[in-house]
Short mmCIF file of C-alpha atoms in Angstrom, two decimals:
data_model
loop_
_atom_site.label_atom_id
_atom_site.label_comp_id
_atom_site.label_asym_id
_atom_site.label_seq_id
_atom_site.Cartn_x
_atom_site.Cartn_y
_atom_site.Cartn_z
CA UNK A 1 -24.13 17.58 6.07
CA UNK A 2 -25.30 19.65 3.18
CA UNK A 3 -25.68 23.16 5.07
CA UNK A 4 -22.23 22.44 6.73
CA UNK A 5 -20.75 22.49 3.28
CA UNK A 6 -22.64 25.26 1.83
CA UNK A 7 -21.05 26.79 5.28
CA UNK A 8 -17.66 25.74 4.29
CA UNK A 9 -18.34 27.41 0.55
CA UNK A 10 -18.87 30.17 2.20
CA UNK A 11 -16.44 30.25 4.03
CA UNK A 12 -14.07 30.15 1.29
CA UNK A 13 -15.11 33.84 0.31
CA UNK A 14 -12.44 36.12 0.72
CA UNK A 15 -8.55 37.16 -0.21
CA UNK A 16 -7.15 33.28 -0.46
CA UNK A 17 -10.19 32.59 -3.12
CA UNK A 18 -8.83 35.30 -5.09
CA UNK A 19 -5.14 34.73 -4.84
CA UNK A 20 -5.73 31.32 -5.61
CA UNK A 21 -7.41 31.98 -8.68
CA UNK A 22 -5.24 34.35 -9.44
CA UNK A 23 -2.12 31.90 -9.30
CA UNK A 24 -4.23 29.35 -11.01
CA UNK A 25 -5.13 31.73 -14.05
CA UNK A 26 -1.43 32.31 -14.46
CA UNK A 27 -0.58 28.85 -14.05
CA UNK A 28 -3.36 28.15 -17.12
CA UNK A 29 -1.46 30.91 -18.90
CA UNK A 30 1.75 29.61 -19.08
CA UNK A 31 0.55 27.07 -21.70
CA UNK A 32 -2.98 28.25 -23.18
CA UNK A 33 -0.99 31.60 -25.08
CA UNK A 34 2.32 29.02 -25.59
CA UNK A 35 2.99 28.09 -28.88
CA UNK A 36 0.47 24.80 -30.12
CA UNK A 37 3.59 22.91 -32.06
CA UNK A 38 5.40 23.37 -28.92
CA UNK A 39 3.68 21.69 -26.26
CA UNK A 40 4.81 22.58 -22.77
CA UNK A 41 6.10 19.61 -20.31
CA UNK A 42 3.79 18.43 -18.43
CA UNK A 43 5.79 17.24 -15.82
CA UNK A 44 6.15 21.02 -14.94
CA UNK A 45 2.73 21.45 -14.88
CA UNK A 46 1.69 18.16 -12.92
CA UNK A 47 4.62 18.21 -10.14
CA UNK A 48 6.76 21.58 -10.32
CA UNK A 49 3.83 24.02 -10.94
CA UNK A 50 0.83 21.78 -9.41
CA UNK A 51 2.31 20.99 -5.60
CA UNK A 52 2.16 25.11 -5.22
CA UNK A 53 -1.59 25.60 -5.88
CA UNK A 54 -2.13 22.75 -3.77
CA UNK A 55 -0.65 24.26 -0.99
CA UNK A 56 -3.01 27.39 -1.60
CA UNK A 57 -5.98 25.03 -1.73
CA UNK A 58 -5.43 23.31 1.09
CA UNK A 59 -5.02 27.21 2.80
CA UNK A 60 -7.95 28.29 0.94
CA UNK A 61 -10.38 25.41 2.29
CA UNK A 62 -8.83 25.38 5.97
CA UNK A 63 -7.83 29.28 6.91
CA UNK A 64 -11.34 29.85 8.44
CA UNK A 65 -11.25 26.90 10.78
CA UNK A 66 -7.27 27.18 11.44
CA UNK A 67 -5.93 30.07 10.40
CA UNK A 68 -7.11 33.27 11.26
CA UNK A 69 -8.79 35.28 14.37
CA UNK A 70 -11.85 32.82 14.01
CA UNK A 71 -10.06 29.79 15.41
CA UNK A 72 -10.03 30.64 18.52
CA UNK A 73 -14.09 31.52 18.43
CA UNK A 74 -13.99 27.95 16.78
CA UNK A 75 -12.47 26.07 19.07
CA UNK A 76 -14.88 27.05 21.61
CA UNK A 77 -17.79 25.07 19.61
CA UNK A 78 -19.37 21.45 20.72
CA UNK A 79 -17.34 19.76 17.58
CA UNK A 80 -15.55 17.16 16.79
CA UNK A 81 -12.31 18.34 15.15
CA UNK A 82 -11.70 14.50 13.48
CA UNK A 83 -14.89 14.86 11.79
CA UNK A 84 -14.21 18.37 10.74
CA UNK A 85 -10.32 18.09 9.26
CA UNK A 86 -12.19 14.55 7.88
CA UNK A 87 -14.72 17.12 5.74
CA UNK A 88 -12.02 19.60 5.38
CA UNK A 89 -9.98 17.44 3.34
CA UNK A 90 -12.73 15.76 1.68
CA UNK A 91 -13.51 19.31 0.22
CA UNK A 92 -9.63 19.53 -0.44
CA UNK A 93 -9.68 16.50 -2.75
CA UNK A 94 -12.89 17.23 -4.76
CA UNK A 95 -11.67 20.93 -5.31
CA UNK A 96 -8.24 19.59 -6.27
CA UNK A 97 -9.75 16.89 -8.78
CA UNK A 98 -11.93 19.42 -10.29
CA UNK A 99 -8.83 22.15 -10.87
CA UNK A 100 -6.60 19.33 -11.92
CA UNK A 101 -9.26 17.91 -14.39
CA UNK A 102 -9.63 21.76 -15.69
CA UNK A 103 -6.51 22.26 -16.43
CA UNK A 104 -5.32 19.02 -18.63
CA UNK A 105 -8.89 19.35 -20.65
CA UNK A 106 -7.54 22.85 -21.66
CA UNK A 107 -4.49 21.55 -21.95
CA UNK A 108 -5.89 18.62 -24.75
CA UNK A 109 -7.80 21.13 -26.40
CA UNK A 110 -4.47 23.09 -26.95
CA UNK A 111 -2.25 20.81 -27.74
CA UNK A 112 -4.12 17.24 -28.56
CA UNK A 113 -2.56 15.14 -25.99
CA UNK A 114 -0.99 13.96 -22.68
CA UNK A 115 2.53 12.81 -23.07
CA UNK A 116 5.30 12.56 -20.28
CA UNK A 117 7.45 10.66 -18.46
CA UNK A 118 5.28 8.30 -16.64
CA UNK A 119 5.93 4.79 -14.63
CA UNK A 120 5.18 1.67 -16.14
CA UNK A 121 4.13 -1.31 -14.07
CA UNK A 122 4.21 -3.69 -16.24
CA UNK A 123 7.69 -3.35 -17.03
CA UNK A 124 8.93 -1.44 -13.43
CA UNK A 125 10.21 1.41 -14.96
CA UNK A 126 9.69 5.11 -16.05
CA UNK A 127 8.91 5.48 -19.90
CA UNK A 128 7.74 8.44 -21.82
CA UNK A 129 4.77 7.65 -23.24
CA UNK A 130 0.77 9.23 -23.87
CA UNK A 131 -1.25 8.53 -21.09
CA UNK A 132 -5.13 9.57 -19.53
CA UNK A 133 -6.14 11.93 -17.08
CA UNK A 134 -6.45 9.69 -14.52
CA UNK A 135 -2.83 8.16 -14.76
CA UNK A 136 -1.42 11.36 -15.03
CA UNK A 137 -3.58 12.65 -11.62
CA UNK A 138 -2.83 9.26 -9.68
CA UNK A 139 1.11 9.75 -10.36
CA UNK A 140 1.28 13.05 -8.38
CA UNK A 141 -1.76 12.32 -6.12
CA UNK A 142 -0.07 11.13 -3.34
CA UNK A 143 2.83 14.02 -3.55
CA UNK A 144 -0.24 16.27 -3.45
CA UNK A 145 -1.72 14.58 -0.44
CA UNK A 146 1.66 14.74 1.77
CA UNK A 147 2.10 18.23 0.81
CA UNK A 148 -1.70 19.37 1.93
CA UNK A 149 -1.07 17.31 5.27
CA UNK A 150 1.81 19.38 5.89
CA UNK A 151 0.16 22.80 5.10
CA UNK A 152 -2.50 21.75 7.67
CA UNK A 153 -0.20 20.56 10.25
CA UNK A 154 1.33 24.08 9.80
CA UNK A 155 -1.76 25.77 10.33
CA UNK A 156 -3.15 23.60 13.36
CA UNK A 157 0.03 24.12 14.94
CA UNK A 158 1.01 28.14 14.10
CA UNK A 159 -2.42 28.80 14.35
CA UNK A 160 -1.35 31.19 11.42
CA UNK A 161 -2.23 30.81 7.54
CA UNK A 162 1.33 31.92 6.88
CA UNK A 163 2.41 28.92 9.16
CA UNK A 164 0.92 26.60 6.37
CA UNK A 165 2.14 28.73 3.32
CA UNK A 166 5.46 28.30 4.89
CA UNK A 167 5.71 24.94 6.07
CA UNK A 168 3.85 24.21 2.32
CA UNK A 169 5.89 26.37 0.20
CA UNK A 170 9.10 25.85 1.60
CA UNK A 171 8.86 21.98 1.71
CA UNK A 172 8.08 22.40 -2.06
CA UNK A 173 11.12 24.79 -2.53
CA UNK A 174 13.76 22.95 -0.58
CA UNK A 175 12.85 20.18 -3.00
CA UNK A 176 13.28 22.22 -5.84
CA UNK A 177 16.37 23.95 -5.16
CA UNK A 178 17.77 19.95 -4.15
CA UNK A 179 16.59 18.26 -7.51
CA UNK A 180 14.16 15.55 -5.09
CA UNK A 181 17.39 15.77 -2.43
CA UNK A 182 15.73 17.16 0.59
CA UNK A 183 13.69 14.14 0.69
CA UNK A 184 15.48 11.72 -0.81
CA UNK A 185 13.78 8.23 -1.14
CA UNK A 186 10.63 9.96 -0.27
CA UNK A 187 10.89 12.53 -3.02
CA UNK A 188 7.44 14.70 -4.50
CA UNK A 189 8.95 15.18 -7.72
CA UNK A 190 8.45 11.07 -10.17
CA UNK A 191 11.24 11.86 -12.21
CA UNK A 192 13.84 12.23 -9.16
CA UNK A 193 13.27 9.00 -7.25
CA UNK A 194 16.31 7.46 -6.75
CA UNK A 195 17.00 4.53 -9.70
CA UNK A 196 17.51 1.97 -6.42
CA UNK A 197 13.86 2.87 -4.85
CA UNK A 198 10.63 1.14 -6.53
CA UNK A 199 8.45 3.78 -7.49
CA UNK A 200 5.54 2.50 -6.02
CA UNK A 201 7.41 2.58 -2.24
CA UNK A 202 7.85 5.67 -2.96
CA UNK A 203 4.43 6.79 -3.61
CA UNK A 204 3.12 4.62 -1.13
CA UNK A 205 5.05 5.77 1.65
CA UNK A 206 4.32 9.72 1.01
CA UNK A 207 0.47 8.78 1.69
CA UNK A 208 1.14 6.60 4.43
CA UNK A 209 3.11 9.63 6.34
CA UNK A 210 0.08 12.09 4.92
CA UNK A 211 -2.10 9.75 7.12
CA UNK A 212 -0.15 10.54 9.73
CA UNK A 213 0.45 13.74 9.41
CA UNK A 214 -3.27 13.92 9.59
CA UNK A 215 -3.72 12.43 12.65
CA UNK A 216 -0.83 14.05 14.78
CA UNK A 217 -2.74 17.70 13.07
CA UNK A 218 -6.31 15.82 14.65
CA UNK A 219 -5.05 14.82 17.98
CA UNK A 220 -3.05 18.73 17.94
CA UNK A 221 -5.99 20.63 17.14
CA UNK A 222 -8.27 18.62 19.87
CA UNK A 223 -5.92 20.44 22.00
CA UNK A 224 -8.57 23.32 22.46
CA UNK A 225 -6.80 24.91 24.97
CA UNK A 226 -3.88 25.62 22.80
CA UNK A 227 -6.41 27.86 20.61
CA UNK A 228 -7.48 30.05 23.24
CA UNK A 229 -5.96 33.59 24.56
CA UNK A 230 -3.10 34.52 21.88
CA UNK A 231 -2.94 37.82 21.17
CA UNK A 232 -1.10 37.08 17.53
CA UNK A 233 -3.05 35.00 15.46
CA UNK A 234 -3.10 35.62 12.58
#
């Protein structure tokens, strides 16, 4: 298990580490040179600005697998492709707790605290308030999840890295341009769920349909044949 992940690190060497880093050093830079009496929103930063680096994550930790020339060498091994999208994303979430956790410790050290609009269970309803690291992470944590499912479906299925930027990028864009529209009751973005939905359905239902995003991206990929003998893959 170990030498399969020091493969996967590996791996990871390349352009997308470097792009990624890039977009996150930028992303750090729009608050660590803000002004400290000013702090910036960090709904921004936890929705708006977050759901794009984790559509470059999720590219960065699957392109060698799914998304490049490779696959098709790939697809020819003895493996199980459950148990390797099952790593895959198990990679995904540690690297995107450990970039998330960066972030709002710089973020404390700038400006003090963590305070946003955030949902209250106790009373059923969205307050702005101060808050930890972990409640801010688990608000967006399933939006996060359903967005890296359907990066990876894009890749398993274009075979193409630029098939999961797009499918990832635009699904974050049409919700942008929509205010939480595109989607509706199933909205990424905490502050545009619709007064009538409970929150927690909400949440909820994005993981349940990352689960099966998941599994439709499994049961494509064990497809082998559909890996094999395309001239355009990447």
């Amino acid at each position: 298990m170990l030498s399969k992940w020091q493969e996967d690190l590996k791996g990871m060497w390349g352009t997308w580490l470097f792009v990624m880093l890039g977009c996150y050093g930028l992303f750090l830079s729009s608050f660590v040179f803000a002004d400290g009496d000013y702090p910036r929103d960090l709904f921004y930063l936890n929705e708006l600005f977050m759901i794009p680096l984790v559509t470059l994550m999720t590219v960065l930790v699957f392109q060698r697998e799914f998304g490049g020339y490779f696959s098709e060498i790939f697809a020819t091994f003895p493996l199980k492709m459950w148990e390797v999208i099952a790593r895959k994303f198990t990679q995904f979430i540690v690297l995107l707790i450990g970039v998330h956790l960066l972030w709002v410790e710089i973020y404390k050290l700038k400006f003090g605290l963590l305070q946003t609009v955030t949902y209250d269970y106790s009373n059923h309803e969205m307050i702005y308030t101060k808050l930890n690291w972990l409640e801010l992470f688990s608000q967006s944590f399933p939006s996060y999840i359903f967005v890296a499912a359907m990066t990876v479906l894009g890749l398993v299925f274009s075979k193409k890295v630029y098939g999961g930027l797009g499918v990832g990028f635009g699904l974050w864009m049409l919700e942008v341009l929509t205010n939480g529209g595109f989607l509706g009751r199933w909205t990424l973005f905490s502050i545009y769920i619709p007064e009538e939905i409970p929150f927690i359905e909400n949440r909820v239902s994005l993981l349940v349909a990352a689960v099966v995003l998941v599994v439709v991206s499994i049961l494509w990929a064990e497809r082998r044949a559909k890996w094999v003998a395309s001239e355009d893959v990447y």
